[in-house]
Short mmCIF file of C-alpha atoms and ligand atoms in Angstrom, two decimals:
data_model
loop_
_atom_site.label_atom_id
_atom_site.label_comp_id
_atom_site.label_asym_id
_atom_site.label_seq_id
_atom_site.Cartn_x
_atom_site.Cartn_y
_atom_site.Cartn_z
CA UNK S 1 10.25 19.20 11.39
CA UNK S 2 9.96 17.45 8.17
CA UNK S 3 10.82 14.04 8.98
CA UNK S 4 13.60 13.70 11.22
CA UNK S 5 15.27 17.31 9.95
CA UNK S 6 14.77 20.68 11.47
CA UNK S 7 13.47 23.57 8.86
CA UNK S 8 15.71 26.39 7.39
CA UNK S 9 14.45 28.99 5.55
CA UNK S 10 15.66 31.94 3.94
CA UNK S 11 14.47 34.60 1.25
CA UNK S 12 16.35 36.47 -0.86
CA UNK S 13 16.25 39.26 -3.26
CA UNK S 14 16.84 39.40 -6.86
CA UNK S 15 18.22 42.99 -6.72
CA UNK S 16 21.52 43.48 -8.10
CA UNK S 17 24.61 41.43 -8.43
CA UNK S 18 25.74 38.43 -6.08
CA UNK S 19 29.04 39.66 -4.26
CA UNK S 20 32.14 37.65 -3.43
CA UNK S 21 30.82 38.38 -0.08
CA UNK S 22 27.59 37.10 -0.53
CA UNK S 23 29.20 33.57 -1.84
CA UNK S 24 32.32 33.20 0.98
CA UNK S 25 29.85 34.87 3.72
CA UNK S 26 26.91 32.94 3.11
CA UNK S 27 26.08 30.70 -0.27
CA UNK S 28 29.42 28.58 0.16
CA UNK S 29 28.45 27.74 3.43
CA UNK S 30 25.01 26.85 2.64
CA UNK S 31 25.69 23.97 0.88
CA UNK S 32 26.36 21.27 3.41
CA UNK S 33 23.60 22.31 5.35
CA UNK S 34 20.72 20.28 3.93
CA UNK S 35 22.45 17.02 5.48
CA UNK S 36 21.57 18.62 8.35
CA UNK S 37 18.39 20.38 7.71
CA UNK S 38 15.37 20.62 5.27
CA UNK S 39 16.17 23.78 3.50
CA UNK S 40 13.89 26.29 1.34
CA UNK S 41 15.57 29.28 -0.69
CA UNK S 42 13.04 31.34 -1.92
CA UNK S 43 13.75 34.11 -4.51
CA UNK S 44 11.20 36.54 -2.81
CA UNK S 45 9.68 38.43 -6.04
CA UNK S 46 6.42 39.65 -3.94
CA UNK S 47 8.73 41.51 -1.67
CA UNK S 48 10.82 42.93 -4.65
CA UNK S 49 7.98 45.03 -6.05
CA UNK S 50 7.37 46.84 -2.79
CA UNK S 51 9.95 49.28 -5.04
CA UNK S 52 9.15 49.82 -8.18
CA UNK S 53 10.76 47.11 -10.77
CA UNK S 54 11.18 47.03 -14.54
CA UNK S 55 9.29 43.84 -15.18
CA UNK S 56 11.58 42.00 -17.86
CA UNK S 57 14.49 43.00 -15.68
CA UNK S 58 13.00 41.71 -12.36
CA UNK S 59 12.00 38.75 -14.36
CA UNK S 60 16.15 37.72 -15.59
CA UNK S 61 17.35 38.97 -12.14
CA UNK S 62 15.33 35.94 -10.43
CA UNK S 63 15.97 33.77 -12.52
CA UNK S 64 19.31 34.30 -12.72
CA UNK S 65 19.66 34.03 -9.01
CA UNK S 66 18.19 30.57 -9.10
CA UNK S 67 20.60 29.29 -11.41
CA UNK S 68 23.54 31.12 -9.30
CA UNK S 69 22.34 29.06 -6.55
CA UNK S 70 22.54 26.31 -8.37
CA UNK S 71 25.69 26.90 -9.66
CA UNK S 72 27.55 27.78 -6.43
CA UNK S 73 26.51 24.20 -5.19
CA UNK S 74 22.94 24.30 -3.89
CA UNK S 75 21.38 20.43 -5.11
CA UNK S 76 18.46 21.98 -6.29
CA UNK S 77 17.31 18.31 -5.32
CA UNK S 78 18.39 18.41 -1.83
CA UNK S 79 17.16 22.21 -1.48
CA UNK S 80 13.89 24.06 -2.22
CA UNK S 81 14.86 26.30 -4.58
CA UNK S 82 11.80 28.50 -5.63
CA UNK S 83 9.99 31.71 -6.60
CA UNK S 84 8.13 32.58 -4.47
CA UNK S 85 5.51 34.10 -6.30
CA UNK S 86 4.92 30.61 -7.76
CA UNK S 87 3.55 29.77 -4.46
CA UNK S 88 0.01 31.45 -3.43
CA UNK S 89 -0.02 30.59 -0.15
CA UNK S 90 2.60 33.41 0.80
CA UNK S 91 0.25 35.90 -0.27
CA UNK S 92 -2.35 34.50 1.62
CA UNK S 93 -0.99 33.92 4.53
CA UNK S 94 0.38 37.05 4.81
CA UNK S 95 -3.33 38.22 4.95
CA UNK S 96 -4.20 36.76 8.08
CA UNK S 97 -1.01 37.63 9.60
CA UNK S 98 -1.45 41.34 8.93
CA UNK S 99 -4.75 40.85 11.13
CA UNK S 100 -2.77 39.50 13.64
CA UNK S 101 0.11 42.53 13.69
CA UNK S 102 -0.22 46.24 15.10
CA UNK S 103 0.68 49.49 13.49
CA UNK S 104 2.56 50.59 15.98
CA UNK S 105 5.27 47.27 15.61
CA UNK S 106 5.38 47.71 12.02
CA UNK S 107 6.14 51.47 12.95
CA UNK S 108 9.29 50.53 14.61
CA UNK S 109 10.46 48.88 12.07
CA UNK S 110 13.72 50.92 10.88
CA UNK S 111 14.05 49.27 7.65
CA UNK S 112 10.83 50.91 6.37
CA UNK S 113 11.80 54.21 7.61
CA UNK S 114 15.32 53.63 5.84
CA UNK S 115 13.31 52.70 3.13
CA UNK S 116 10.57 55.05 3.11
CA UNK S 117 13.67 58.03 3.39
CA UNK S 118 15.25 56.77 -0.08
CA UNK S 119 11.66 56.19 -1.90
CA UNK S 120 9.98 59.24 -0.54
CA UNK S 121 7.92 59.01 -3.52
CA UNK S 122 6.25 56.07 -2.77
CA UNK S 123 5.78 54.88 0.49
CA UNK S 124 3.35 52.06 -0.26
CA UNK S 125 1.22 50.16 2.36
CA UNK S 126 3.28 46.73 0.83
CA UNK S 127 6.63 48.58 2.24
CA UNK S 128 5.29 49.01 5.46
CA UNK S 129 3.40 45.82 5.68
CA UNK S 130 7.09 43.97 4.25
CA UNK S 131 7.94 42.50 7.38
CA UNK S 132 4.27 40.35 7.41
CA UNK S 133 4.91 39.33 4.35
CA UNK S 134 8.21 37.94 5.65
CA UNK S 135 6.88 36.17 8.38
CA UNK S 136 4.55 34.64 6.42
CA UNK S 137 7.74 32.92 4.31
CA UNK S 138 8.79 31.58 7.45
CA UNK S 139 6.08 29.88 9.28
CA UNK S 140 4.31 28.84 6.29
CA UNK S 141 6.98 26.13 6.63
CA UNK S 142 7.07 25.91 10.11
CA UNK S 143 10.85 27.15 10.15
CA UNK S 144 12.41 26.15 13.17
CA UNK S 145 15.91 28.65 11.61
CA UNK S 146 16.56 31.37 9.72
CA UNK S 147 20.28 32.51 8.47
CA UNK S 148 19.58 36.40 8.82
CA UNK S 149 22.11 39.09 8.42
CA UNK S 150 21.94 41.54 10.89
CA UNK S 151 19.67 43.77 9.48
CA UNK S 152 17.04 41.63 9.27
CA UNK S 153 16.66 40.60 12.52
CA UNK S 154 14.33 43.29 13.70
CA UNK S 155 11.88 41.60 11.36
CA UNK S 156 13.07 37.83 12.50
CA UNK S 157 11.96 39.24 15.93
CA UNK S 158 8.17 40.42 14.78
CA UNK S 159 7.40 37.04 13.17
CA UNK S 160 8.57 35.53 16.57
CA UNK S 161 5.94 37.64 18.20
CA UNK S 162 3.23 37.60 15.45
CA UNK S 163 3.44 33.69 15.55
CA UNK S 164 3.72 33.46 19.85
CA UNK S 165 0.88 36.17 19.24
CA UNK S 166 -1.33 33.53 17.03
CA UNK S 167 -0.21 30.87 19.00
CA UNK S 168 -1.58 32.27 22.12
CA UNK S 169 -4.67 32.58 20.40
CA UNK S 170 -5.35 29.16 18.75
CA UNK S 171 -3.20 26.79 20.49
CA UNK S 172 0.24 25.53 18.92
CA UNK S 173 -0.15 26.20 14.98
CA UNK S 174 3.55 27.91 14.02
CA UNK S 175 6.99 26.69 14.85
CA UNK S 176 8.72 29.98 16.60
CA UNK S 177 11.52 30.09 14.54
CA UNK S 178 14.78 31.57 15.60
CA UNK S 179 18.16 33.01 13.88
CA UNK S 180 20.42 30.40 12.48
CA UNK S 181 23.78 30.81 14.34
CA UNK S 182 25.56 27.63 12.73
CA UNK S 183 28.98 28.17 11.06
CA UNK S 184 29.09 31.14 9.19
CA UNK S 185 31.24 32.48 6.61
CA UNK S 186 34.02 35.26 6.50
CA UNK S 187 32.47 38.66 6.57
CA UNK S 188 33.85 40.45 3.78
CA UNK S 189 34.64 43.75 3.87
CA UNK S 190 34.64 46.82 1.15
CA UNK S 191 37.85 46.38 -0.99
CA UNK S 192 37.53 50.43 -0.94
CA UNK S 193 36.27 51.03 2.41
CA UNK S 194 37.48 48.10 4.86
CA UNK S 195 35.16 49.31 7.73
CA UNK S 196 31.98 48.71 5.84
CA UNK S 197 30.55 45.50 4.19
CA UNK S 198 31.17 44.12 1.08
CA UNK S 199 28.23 45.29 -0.65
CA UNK S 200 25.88 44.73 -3.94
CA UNK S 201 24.21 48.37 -3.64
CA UNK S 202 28.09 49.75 -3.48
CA UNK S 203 28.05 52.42 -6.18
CA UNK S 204 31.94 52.80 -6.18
CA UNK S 205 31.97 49.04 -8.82
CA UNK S 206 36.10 48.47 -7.21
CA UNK S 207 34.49 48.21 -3.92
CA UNK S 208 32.79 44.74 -4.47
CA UNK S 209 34.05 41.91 -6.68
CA UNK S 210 30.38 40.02 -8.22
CA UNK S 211 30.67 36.76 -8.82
CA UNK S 212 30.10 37.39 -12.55
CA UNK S 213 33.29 39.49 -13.28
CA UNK S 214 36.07 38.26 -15.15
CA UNK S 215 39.17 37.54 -14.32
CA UNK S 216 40.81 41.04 -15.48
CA UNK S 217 38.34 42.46 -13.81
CA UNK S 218 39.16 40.83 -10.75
CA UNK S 219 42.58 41.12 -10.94
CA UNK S 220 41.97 45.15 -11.50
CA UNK S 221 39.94 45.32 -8.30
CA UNK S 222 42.54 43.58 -6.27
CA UNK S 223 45.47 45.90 -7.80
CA UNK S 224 43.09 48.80 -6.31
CA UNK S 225 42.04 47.94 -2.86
CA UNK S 226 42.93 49.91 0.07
CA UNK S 227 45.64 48.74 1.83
CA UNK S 228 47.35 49.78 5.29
CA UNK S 229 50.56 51.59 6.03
CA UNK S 230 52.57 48.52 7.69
CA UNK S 231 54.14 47.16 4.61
CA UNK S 232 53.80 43.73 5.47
CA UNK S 233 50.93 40.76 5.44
CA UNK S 234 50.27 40.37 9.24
CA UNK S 235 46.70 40.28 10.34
CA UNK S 236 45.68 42.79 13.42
CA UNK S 237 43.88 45.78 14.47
CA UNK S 238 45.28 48.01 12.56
CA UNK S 239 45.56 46.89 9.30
CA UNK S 240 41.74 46.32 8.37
CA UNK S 241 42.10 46.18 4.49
CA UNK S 242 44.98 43.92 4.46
CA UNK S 243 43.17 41.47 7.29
CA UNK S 244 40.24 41.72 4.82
CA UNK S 245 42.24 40.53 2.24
CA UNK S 246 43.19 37.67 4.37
CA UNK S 247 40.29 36.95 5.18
CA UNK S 248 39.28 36.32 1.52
CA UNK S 249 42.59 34.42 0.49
CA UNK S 250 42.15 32.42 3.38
CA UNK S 251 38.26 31.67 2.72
CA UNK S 252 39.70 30.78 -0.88
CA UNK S 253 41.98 28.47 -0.30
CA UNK S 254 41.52 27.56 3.49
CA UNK S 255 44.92 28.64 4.68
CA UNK S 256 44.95 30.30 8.20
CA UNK S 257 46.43 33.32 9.22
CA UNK S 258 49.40 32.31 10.16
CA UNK S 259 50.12 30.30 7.51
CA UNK S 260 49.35 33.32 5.01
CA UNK S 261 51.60 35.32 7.22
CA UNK S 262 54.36 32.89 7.03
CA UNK S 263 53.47 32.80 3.14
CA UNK S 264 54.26 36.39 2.42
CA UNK S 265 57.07 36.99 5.39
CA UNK S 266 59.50 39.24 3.25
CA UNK S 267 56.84 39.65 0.65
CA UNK S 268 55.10 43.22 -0.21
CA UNK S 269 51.44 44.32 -0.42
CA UNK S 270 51.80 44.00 -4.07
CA UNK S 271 52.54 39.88 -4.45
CA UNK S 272 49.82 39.56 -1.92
CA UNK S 273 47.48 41.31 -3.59
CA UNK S 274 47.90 39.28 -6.91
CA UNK S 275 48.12 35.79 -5.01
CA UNK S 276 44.66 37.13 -3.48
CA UNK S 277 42.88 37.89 -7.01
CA UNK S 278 44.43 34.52 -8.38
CA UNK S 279 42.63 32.57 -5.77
CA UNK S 280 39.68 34.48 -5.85
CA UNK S 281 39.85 33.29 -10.01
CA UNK S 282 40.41 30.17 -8.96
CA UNK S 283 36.91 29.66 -7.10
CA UNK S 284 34.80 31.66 -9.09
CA UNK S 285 35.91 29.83 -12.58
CA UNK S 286 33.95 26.97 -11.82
CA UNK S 287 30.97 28.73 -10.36
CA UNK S 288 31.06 30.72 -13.35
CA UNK S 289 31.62 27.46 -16.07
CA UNK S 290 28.42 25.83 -14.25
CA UNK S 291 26.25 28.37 -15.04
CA UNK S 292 26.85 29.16 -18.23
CA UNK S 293 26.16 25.41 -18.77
CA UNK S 294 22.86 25.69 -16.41
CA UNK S 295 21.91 28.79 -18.31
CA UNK S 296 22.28 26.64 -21.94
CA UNK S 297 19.81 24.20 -20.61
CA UNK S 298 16.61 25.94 -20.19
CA UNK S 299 14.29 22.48 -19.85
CA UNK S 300 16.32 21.39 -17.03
CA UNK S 301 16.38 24.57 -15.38
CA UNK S 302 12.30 24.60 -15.71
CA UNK S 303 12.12 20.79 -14.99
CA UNK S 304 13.68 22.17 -11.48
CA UNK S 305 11.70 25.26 -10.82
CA UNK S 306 8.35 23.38 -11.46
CA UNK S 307 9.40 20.24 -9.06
CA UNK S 308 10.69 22.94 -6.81
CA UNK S 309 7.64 25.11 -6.73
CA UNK S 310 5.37 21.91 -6.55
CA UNK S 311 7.25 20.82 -2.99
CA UNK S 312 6.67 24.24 -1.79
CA UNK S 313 3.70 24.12 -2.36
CA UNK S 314 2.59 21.17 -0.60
CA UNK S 315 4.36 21.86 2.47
CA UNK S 316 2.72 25.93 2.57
CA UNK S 317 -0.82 24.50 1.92
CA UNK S 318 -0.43 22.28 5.02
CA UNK S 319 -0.01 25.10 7.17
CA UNK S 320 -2.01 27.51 5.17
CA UNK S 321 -5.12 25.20 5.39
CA UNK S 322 -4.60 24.05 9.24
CA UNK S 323 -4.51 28.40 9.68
CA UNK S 324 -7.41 29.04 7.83
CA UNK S 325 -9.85 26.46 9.41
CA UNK S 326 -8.46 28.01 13.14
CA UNK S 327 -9.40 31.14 12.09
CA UNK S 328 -12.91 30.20 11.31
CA UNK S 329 -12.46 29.81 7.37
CA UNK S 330 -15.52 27.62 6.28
CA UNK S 331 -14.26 23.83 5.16
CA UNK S 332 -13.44 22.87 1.49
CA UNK S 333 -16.10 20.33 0.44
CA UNK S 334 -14.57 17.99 -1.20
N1 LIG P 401 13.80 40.65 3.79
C1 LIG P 401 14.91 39.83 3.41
C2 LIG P 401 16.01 40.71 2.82
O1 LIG P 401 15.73 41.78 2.32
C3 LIG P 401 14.52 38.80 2.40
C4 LIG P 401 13.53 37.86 2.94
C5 LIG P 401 12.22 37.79 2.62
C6 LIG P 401 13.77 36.83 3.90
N2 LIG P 401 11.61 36.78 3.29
C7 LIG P 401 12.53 36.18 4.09
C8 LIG P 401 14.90 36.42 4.61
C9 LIG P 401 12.40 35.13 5.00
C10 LIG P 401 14.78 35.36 5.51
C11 LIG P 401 13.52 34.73 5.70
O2 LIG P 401 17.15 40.32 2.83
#
């Protein structure tokens, strides 16, 4: 707790583009939350270079991600928005923790073995010791929730038991966090493949629209995406790229189902599909005015990154420093 407010915290990765999906599934819905909770968003560099990085590249990717955040509605003074590099105490934290976590879990682990399959080449200790590092992130702040997509909830699960692990040890020290099952977005589908995820790793560029492209751009995706065999707007079972696309007019412009359905009655695939891209323009303009503007101002984009960083700081030393003294670190004389 930090004052009366629970703790979220999430990490994320400066790899690629932000998605439409990422925004309407996630980052949209984000933004209300710190009235209800004290929330850090880290940009998690440290895990970034378990795979190897071009350094001025990895460098604009965070940053840009930041100012994304910022721009799709994140109060960077109502949120912790920070690098996490910027704050030692992840590092050193995770240190401890990997005293306190076995092979064998970190074995199990089937992101690493996804992992270590596509970067057969180097299969680094930091890769396999990833999922440490991540629960350092969390409990450093005593996290009491975590929004986690699915596939990283095999590692949500090993910080629960490194921390209950700990805990045992020396008495109540972390929070045991758990997943964050508040409202969440629309999951949005593949605009080429409507049985898989909307994707920023997608190497077929019509399957995801990023938050970045232009309006042509967007429009030309739309035009392109699978559709179903039915001929008309209805959303069921069997007509998963049209319900997708429902899905995302309806996130746009918070109509329901029905109403779309009523919207297009008599109408083709075709005037659907350009209503969708329109609305789709229609959110992402602003999002994409703001940080052009954000991106102008570098001194009030650093102004915010060191303020940031400074917070997240103070609250990681608290825990780092109660840790180290119940593991037997000597005392700081002061
Ligand atoms: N491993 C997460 C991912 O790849 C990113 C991450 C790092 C994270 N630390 C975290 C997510 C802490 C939630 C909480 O998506």
């Amino acid at each position: 707790m930090i004052g009366d407010k629970k703790v979220l915290f999430s990490g994320m990765q400066a790899t690629g583009n932000l998605t439409l999906g990422n925004y309407l599934g996630a980052l949209k819905n984000w933004v209300t939350l710190c009235d209800e909770y004290e929330c850090f968003y880290s940009v998690v560099d440290l895990h970034s270079i378990t795979v190897r990085q071009d350094p001025s590249e990895l460098r604009q990717r965070a940053r840009k991600l930041l100012t994304l955040y910022i721009a799709a509605g994140l109060d960077p003074k109502k949120n912790c928005l920070y690098y996490q590099s910027h704050v030692s105490g992840h590092a050193e934290l995770a240190w401890i923790l990997n005293c306190f976590t076995y092979m064998g879990e970190l074995n199990r682990m089937t992101q690493f073995k996804d992992k270590s399959a596509k970067h057969a080449d180097n299969i680094n200790a930091g890769l396999f010791t990833y999922p440490v590092l991540m629960a350092a992130d969390i409990l450093l702040y005593q996290a009491d929730v975590v929004p986690v997509g699915k596939d990283q909830l095999q590692h949500l699960e090993i910080t629960r038991d490194i921390a209950q692990r700990f805990n045992a040890i020396y008495g109540d020290v972390f929070t045991i966090p758990e997943p964050y099952l508040g409202k969440t977005g629309a999951k949005i589908m593949s605009l080429q493949d409507p049985d898989k995820k909307m994707s920023k790793s997608d190497e077929n560029a019509n399957a995801s629209v990023y938050l970045m492209d232009d309006p042509d751009a967007i429009m030309r995706k739309f035009k392109r995406a699978v559709t179903d065999s039915e001929g008309c707007v209805r959303y069921c079972e069997e007509q998963p790229g049209i319900r997708n696309l429902m899905d995302i007019y309806g996130a746009c412009t918070g109509k329901t189902s029905a109403e779309i359905e009523k919207e297009f009655d008599g109408k083709g695939y075709g005037d659907f599909k350009m209503a969708v891209g329109e609305s789709v323009i229609a959110v992402l303009k602003p999002l994409q005015e703001r940080f052009a503007e954000l991106e102008k101002d570098k001194g009030y984009l650093d102004g915010i990154i060191k303020e940031n960083a400074e917070k997240a700081e103070y609250y990681a030393l608290k825990t780092l420093r109660k840790v180290q003294k119940k593991v037997g670190f000597p005392e700081r004389v002061r």
